[in-house]
Tab-separated table of C-alpha atoms in Angstrom:
chain	number	residue	atom	x	y	z
A	1	MET	CA	9.305	26.168	7.762
A	2	LYS	CA	9.526	29.944	8.211
A	3	LYS	CA	6.638	29.785	10.624
A	4	SER	CA	8.397	26.989	12.487
A	5	ASN	CA	11.644	28.982	12.777
A	6	GLN	CA	9.672	31.974	14.010
A	7	HIS	CA	8.075	29.730	16.614
A	8	LYS	CA	11.516	28.444	17.630
A	9	LYS	CA	12.788	31.967	18.234
A	10	ASP	CA	9.673	32.811	20.195
A	11	ILE	CA	9.719	29.777	22.438
A	12	SER	CA	13.428	30.070	23.266
A	13	ARG	CA	13.096	33.807	23.906
A	14	LEU	CA	10.020	33.263	26.063
A	15	HIS	CA	11.893	30.806	28.305
A	16	LYS	CA	14.921	33.071	28.497
A	17	ASP	CA	12.905	36.216	29.226
A	18	LYS	CA	10.439	34.787	31.686
A	19	LEU	CA	12.350	31.974	33.374
A	20	GLY	CA	16.026	32.900	32.854
A	21	MET	CA	16.791	29.542	31.200
A	22	ASN	CA	19.497	29.520	28.528
A	23	ILE	CA	20.959	27.029	26.111
A	24	PRO	CA	24.457	26.716	24.592
A	25	GLU	CA	25.048	28.471	21.309
A	26	ASP	CA	24.028	26.473	18.259
A	27	PHE	CA	22.732	23.810	20.591
A	28	PHE	CA	19.828	22.563	18.492
A	29	SER	CA	21.791	22.010	15.289
A	30	LYS	CA	24.485	20.068	17.187
A	31	SER	CA	21.901	18.124	19.134
A	32	LYS	CA	20.064	17.292	15.912
A	33	GLU	CA	23.217	15.737	14.474
A	34	ASP	CA	23.794	13.764	17.697
A	35	ILE	CA	20.262	12.394	17.619
A	36	LEU	CA	20.490	11.500	13.923
A	37	ASN	CA	23.811	9.727	14.446
A	38	LYS	CA	22.413	7.710	17.352
A	39	VAL	CA	19.191	6.877	15.588
A	40	LEU	CA	20.796	5.918	12.274
A	41	LYS	CA	23.447	3.864	14.081
A	42	GLN	CA	20.730	1.878	15.862
A	43	ASP	CA	18.673	1.599	12.690
A	44	LYS	CA	21.497	0.015	10.659
A	45	PRO	CA	20.749	-3.639	10.001
A	46	LYS	CA	23.216	-5.768	11.873
A	47	GLN	CA	25.722	-7.265	9.453
A	48	SER	CA	25.784	-10.922	10.141
A	49	ILE	CA	29.047	-12.776	9.659
A	50	PHE	CA	28.918	-14.960	6.554
A	51	TRP	CA	29.771	-18.157	8.436
A	52	LEU	CA	27.224	-17.465	11.159
A	53	ARG	CA	24.255	-17.134	8.821
A	54	THR	CA	21.801	-19.890	9.652
A	55	THR	CA	21.181	-20.763	6.011
A	56	ILE	CA	24.886	-21.554	5.652
A	57	ALA	CA	25.809	-22.634	9.158
A	58	TYR	CA	23.287	-25.492	9.412
A	59	PRO	CA	24.268	-27.289	6.176
A	60	ILE	CA	27.957	-26.907	7.099
A	61	ALA	CA	27.336	-28.357	10.561
A	62	ALA	CA	25.344	-31.233	9.069
A	63	SER	CA	28.126	-31.961	6.558
A	64	ILE	CA	30.778	-32.010	9.293
A	65	ILE	CA	28.698	-34.402	11.399
A	66	LEU	CA	28.101	-36.631	8.369
A	67	LEU	CA	31.828	-36.699	7.511
A	68	PHE	CA	32.661	-37.473	11.112
A	69	ALA	CA	30.120	-40.310	11.235
A	70	ILE	CA	31.400	-41.772	7.945
A	71	THR	CA	34.994	-41.615	9.208
A	72	ILE	CA	34.111	-43.484	12.405
A	73	TRP	CA	32.014	-46.038	10.515
A	74	MET	CA	34.805	-46.707	8.003
A	75	LYS	CA	37.349	-47.037	10.779
A	76	ASN	CA	35.213	-49.621	12.597
A	77	ASN	CA	34.497	-51.490	9.371
A	78	ASN	CA	38.229	-51.705	8.523
A	79	GLN	CA	38.970	-53.046	11.987
A	80	LYS	CA	36.436	-55.877	11.474
A	81	ILE	CA	37.981	-56.801	8.101
A	82	ASN	CA	41.452	-56.733	9.634
A	83	ASN	CA	40.286	-58.942	12.478
A	84	GLN	CA	38.827	-61.439	10.010
A	85	ILE	CA	42.075	-61.558	8.017
A	86	THR	CA	44.058	-61.948	11.189
A	87	ASN	CA	41.944	-64.870	12.340
A	88	THR	CA	42.200	-66.565	8.945
A	89	GLU	CA	45.897	-66.004	8.846
A	90	TYR	CA	46.134	-67.240	12.362
A	91	PHE	CA	44.511	-70.543	11.480
A	92	ASN	CA	46.346	-70.840	8.193
A	93	THR	CA	49.729	-70.158	9.640
A	94	MET	CA	49.264	-72.335	12.691
A	95	ASN	CA	52.591	-74.160	13.121
A	96	PRO	CA	54.781	-75.200	16.048
A	97	ASP	CA	57.243	-72.427	15.528
A	98	PHE	CA	54.476	-69.859	15.672
A	99	PHE	CA	53.118	-71.387	18.843
A	100	ASP	CA	56.555	-71.712	20.359
A	101	SER	CA	57.510	-68.174	19.667
A	102	ASP	CA	54.128	-67.005	20.833
A	103	PHE	CA	54.296	-69.141	23.914
A	104	LEU	CA	57.808	-67.994	24.685
A	105	ILE	CA	56.922	-64.376	24.302
A	106	SER	CA	53.842	-64.877	26.497
A	107	SER	CA	55.788	-66.807	29.071
A	108	LEU	CA	58.186	-63.947	29.457
A	109	MET	CA	55.295	-61.857	30.634
A	110	VAL	CA	54.225	-64.395	33.307
A	111	PRO	CA	55.863	-64.122	36.744
A	112	ASP	CA	58.148	-66.960	37.827
A	113	LYS	CA	56.051	-67.643	40.881
A	114	ASP	CA	52.999	-68.383	38.755
A	115	ILE	CA	54.987	-70.704	36.520
A	116	ASP	CA	56.255	-72.559	39.604
A	117	ASN	CA	52.744	-72.885	40.975
A	118	TYR	CA	51.483	-74.109	37.648
A	119	LEU	CA	54.248	-76.624	37.284
A	120	ASP	CA	53.764	-77.898	40.841
A	121	TYR	CA	50.090	-78.346	40.243
A	122	TYR	CA	50.639	-79.920	36.846
A	123	LEU	CA	53.332	-82.317	38.018
A	124	ILE	CA	51.440	-83.423	41.106
A	125	ASN	CA	48.370	-84.157	39.052
A	126	LYS	CA	50.326	-85.974	36.451
A	127	VAL	CA	52.223	-88.086	39.034
A	128	VAL	CA	49.086	-88.908	40.978
A	129	ILE	CA	47.110	-89.831	37.886
A	130	GLU	CA	49.920	-91.896	36.461
A	131	ALA	CA	50.426	-93.601	39.773
A	132	GLU	CA	46.756	-94.396	40.009
A	133	LEU	CA	46.687	-95.659	36.469
A	134	SER	CA	49.715	-97.852	36.949
A	135	GLU	CA	48.264	-99.244	40.171
A	136	GLN	CA	45.049	-100.079	38.422
A	137	GLN	CA	46.932	-101.693	35.582
A	138	LEU	CA	48.852	-103.882	38.031
A	139	GLU	CA	45.664	-104.890	39.697
A	140	ASN	CA	44.112	-105.775	36.369
A	141	ILE	CA	47.154	-107.791	35.363
A	142	PHE	CA	47.106	-109.585	38.654
A	143	ILE	CA	43.409	-110.278	38.448
A	144	ASN	CA	43.740	-111.377	34.851
A	145	SER	CA	46.650	-113.568	35.716
A	146	LEU	CA	44.643	-115.071	38.474
A	147	PHE	CA	41.800	-115.754	36.108
A	148	VAL	CA	44.169	-117.108	33.514
A	149	GLU	CA	45.970	-119.176	36.000
A	150	ASP	CA	42.759	-120.480	37.479
A	151	SER	CA	41.422	-121.416	34.101
A	152	LEU	CA	44.728	-122.985	33.167
A	153	VAL	CA	44.764	-124.853	36.432
A	154	ASP	CA	41.210	-125.901	35.832
A	155	ASP	CA	41.952	-126.902	32.312
A	156	TYR	CA	45.010	-128.682	33.449
A	157	LEU	CA	43.227	-130.435	36.265
A	158	ASN	CA	40.307	-131.375	34.081
A	159	LYS	CA	42.594	-132.669	31.422
A	160	ASN	CA	44.735	-134.584	33.828
A	161	LEU	CA	41.720	-135.871	35.655
A	162	ILE	CA	40.087	-137.083	32.474
A	163	GLU	CA	43.337	-138.611	31.356
A	164	ASN	CA	43.791	-140.256	34.676
A	165	ILE	CA	40.276	-141.511	34.674
A	166	VAL	CA	40.560	-142.647	31.098
A	167	ILE	CA	43.880	-144.212	31.720
B	1	MET	CA	-2.902	18.934	9.636
B	2	LYS	CA	-2.402	17.836	6.052
B	3	GLU	CA	1.361	18.354	6.439
B	4	GLU	CA	1.326	16.169	9.539
B	5	VAL	CA	-0.450	13.360	7.669
B	6	VAL	CA	2.165	13.504	4.908
B	7	LEU	CA	4.965	13.504	7.474
B	8	ILE	CA	3.517	10.445	9.249
B	9	LYS	CA	3.262	8.575	5.929
B	10	LYS	CA	6.889	9.376	5.169
B	11	LEU	CA	7.983	8.348	8.659
B	12	LYS	CA	6.259	4.992	8.229
B	13	ASN	CA	7.859	4.438	4.848
B	14	PRO	CA	11.269	2.754	5.377
B	15	LYS	CA	12.729	4.436	2.296
B	16	LEU	CA	11.684	7.940	3.350
B	17	LYS	CA	11.952	7.495	7.119
B	18	ASN	CA	15.394	9.036	7.650
B	19	GLU	CA	14.653	12.120	5.602
B	20	ALA	CA	11.262	12.527	7.264
B	21	PHE	CA	12.881	12.201	10.664
B	22	ARG	CA	15.159	15.155	9.867
B	23	ASP	CA	12.059	17.227	9.102
B	24	LEU	CA	10.471	16.014	12.326
B	25	LEU	CA	13.509	17.180	14.294
B	26	ASP	CA	13.406	20.572	12.591
B	27	LEU	CA	9.772	20.987	13.529
B	28	TYR	CA	9.640	19.636	17.065
B	29	GLN	CA	13.099	19.373	18.599
B	30	GLU	CA	13.097	22.785	20.224
B	31	ARG	CA	9.537	22.607	21.469
B	32	LEU	CA	10.073	19.207	23.034
B	33	TYR	CA	13.348	20.362	24.556
B	34	TRP	CA	11.650	23.212	26.440
B	35	HIS	CA	8.794	20.985	27.464
B	36	ILE	CA	11.320	18.563	28.973
B	37	ARG	CA	13.552	21.269	30.425
B	38	LYS	CA	10.762	22.617	32.615
B	39	ILE	CA	10.243	19.172	34.119
B	40	VAL	CA	13.847	18.059	34.636
B	41	ILE	CA	15.106	21.663	35.174
B	42	THR	CA	18.784	21.508	34.106
B	43	HIS	CA	20.052	21.770	30.546
B	44	ASP	CA	22.212	18.628	30.652
B	45	ASN	CA	19.359	16.507	31.929
B	46	ALA	CA	16.985	18.001	29.388
B	47	ASN	CA	19.423	17.224	26.580
B	48	ASP	CA	19.751	13.578	27.704
B	49	VAL	CA	15.998	13.119	28.043
B	50	MET	CA	15.343	14.808	24.693
B	51	GLN	CA	17.744	12.451	22.918
B	52	GLU	CA	16.096	9.438	24.540
B	53	THR	CA	12.700	10.814	23.563
B	54	PHE	CA	13.586	11.133	19.882
B	55	ILE	CA	15.131	7.677	19.821
B	56	ARG	CA	11.852	6.317	21.226
B	57	ILE	CA	9.878	8.302	18.660
B	58	PHE	CA	12.011	6.921	15.836
B	59	LYS	CA	11.674	3.347	17.076
B	60	GLY	CA	7.980	3.600	17.876
B	61	ILE	CA	6.679	5.519	14.871
B	62	ASN	CA	5.433	2.353	13.174
B	63	ASN	CA	3.309	1.613	16.253
B	64	PHE	CA	1.753	5.088	16.207
B	65	GLU	CA	-1.957	4.363	15.650
B	66	GLU	CA	-2.873	7.996	14.800
B	67	LYS	CA	-5.625	8.100	17.431
B	68	SER	CA	-4.183	11.440	18.553
B	69	SER	CA	-2.125	13.994	16.632
B	70	LEU	CA	1.564	13.299	16.061
B	71	HIS	CA	2.275	16.422	18.041
B	72	THR	CA	0.383	15.152	21.110
B	73	TRP	CA	1.839	11.675	20.796
B	74	MET	CA	5.390	13.058	20.848
B	75	TYR	CA	4.643	15.325	23.807
B	76	ARG	CA	3.305	12.316	25.686
B	77	ILE	CA	6.501	10.397	25.018
B	78	ALA	CA	8.588	13.379	26.134
B	79	TYR	CA	6.468	13.813	29.261
B	80	ASN	CA	6.685	10.120	30.188
B	81	GLU	CA	10.402	10.046	29.471
B	82	SER	CA	10.902	13.063	31.752
B	83	LEU	CA	8.936	11.416	34.564
B	84	ARG	CA	10.951	8.230	34.063
B	85	PHE	CA	14.120	10.284	34.367
B	86	LEU	CA	12.898	11.872	37.609
B	87	GLU	CA	11.973	8.421	38.908
B	88	ARG	CA	15.496	7.167	38.219
B	89	ASN	CA	16.926	10.330	39.744
B	90	LYS	CA	14.719	9.896	42.786
B	91	ILE	CA	16.225	6.461	43.417
B	92	LYS	CA	19.728	7.896	43.179
B	93	THR	CA	19.233	11.101	45.146
B	94	SER	CA	16.111	10.381	47.222
B	95	VAL	CA	14.372	13.445	45.840
B	96	SER	CA	10.612	13.291	45.389
B	97	ILE	CA	9.167	13.396	41.867
B	98	GLU	CA	6.933	16.180	43.033
B	99	GLN	CA	9.982	18.154	43.890
B	100	ASP	CA	9.752	20.406	46.863
B	101	ASN	CA	10.445	24.087	46.430
B	102	ASN	CA	13.960	23.951	47.890
B	103	SER	CA	15.221	21.179	45.630
B	104	TYR	CA	13.638	22.827	42.551
B	105	ILE	CA	15.339	26.171	43.198
B	106	LYS	CA	18.581	24.443	44.211
B	107	ASN	CA	18.709	22.456	40.982
B	108	LEU	CA	17.787	25.518	38.948
B	109	THR	CA	20.437	27.814	40.433
B	110	GLN	CA	23.140	25.144	40.205
B	111	ASP	CA	22.571	24.803	36.467
B	112	SER	CA	25.242	26.698	34.533
B	113	PHE	CA	22.624	27.550	31.875
B	114	PHE	CA	20.416	29.478	34.278
B	115	ASN	CA	21.209	33.151	34.622
B	116	GLY	CA	17.869	34.542	35.700
B	117	ASN	CA	17.464	37.790	37.638
B	118	GLU	CA	15.619	38.152	40.896
B	119	LEU	CA	12.209	38.449	39.280
B	120	GLN	CA	12.786	35.422	37.053
B	121	LEU	CA	13.949	33.396	40.037
B	122	LYS	CA	10.844	34.509	41.918
B	123	LEU	CA	8.589	33.378	39.056
B	124	ASN	CA	10.307	29.991	39.050
B	125	GLU	CA	9.816	29.756	42.783
B	126	ILE	CA	6.120	30.646	42.556
B	127	ILE	CA	5.552	28.064	39.801
B	128	SER	CA	7.362	25.402	41.800
B	129	ASN	CA	5.041	26.129	44.745
B	130	LEU	CA	1.922	25.380	42.688
B	131	SER	CA	0.295	21.952	42.892
B	132	ASN	CA	1.667	19.395	40.476
B	133	LYS	CA	-1.420	19.599	38.243
B	134	GLN	CA	-1.421	23.427	38.190
B	135	GLN	CA	2.301	23.483	37.393
B	136	ARG	CA	1.939	21.134	34.398
B	137	VAL	CA	-1.139	22.875	32.997
B	138	PHE	CA	0.342	26.348	33.373
B	139	GLN	CA	3.658	25.388	31.772
B	140	MET	CA	2.029	23.524	28.875
B	141	LYS	CA	-0.467	26.289	28.189
B	142	TYR	CA	1.625	29.384	28.791
B	143	PHE	CA	5.127	28.315	27.673
B	144	ASP	CA	4.515	25.369	25.305
B	145	ASP	CA	1.443	26.953	23.732
B	146	LEU	CA	-0.568	23.731	23.752
B	147	SER	CA	-4.362	23.870	23.515
B	148	PHE	CA	-6.544	22.638	26.379
B	149	HIS	CA	-7.666	19.812	24.116
B	150	GLU	CA	-4.061	18.687	23.591
B	151	ILE	CA	-3.230	18.986	27.297
B	152	SER	CA	-6.369	17.011	28.131
B	153	ASP	CA	-5.311	14.305	25.702
B	154	LEU	CA	-1.815	14.317	27.156
B	155	LEU	CA	-2.626	14.286	30.875
B	156	LYS	CA	-5.935	12.389	30.595
B	157	ILE	CA	-7.734	15.100	32.548
B	158	SER	CA	-10.988	16.713	31.411
B	159	GLU	CA	-10.708	20.084	29.681
B	160	ASN	CA	-12.921	21.814	32.265
B	161	THR	CA	-10.733	20.608	35.120
B	162	LEU	CA	-7.674	21.809	33.217
B	163	LYS	CA	-9.169	25.215	32.560
B	164	SER	CA	-10.057	25.588	36.180
B	165	ALA	CA	-6.550	24.558	37.253
B	166	TYR	CA	-4.940	26.906	34.733
B	167	TYR	CA	-6.917	30.008	35.701
B	168	SER	CA	-6.373	29.247	39.328
B	169	ALA	CA	-2.603	29.010	38.679
B	170	VAL	CA	-2.564	32.307	36.740
B	171	LYS	CA	-4.425	34.052	39.558
B	172	THR	CA	-1.989	32.722	42.173
B	173	ILE	CA	1.059	33.797	40.152
B	174	GLU	CA	-0.355	37.312	39.522
B	175	GLU	CA	-1.135	37.785	43.189
B	176	LYS	CA	2.287	36.678	44.331
B	177	ILE	CA	4.138	38.753	41.734
B	178	LEU	CA	2.107	41.831	42.630
B	179	ALA	CA	2.766	41.199	46.298
B	180	GLU	CA	6.527	41.156	45.601
B	181	CYS	CA	6.363	44.408	43.644
């Protein structure tokens, strides 16, 4: 080390004497500390945050996803069960009051115009069908009566004719 | 040589690296500083480049294949780092890497850590007028005290060519100094 220090003195003096180049006082010891600080700062292993370590982060992420999936699955499953109960209850509790109340509540939501249209359509159909039916019934009665009357007339004529002939 | 081998082993050992690096700084910091200073001229620039050089040495020591001496390897890093600095500086200031005489003297005299007399300024001027190869060889041989073998390893130029360039540079400097006197 002595030899090295001697060399240091020589080289700095040589540059000062021959080239006129100087350095600040105590420059090399200060510079050495600067370099060591920089180097050791860069050499420090980066402290990773506990939660960001891959060995911990991945299992945590997987657990969260699993919990999330289970929650959604359970929610959907409960909805199906509820729907089934509702349908069963619906059929079990089917009664006029239920329908009436339901119908009334639903009808409140339907515009008046639609109800009028529906009623018009319904009434017209009903009137036309009933009219047609009644007309057909009258025709049948008439035809039947004709047949009946004809047969009666025939019977009557045959009877009377036979009686007349016999008599 | 044996000391250098021990130092390299310590530097490559993670447990001993920091302590070994302190020893490395004690041994080579000043020599590398002056080697850099003559290329980048001003003290502030030399300080910056020297710090970058040692950071590179610290980071790259595990990749040091020991094909050359540690000494030569570090000089090469310092030399390359200095040229890289001049390259960056060239982009900023449009000054050639092979600085012309005017810019060399201008940079030198503007540096607050230059207080040379007339003769010293003249020597700087004469050196700056040498060819790039002559400048490097003369500075490395005369001021940095490197052997021709080490300079050859560093600059990848044959020893004979270096010797020729060096003696030619010495002759030119002597002639010009004598002419001034």
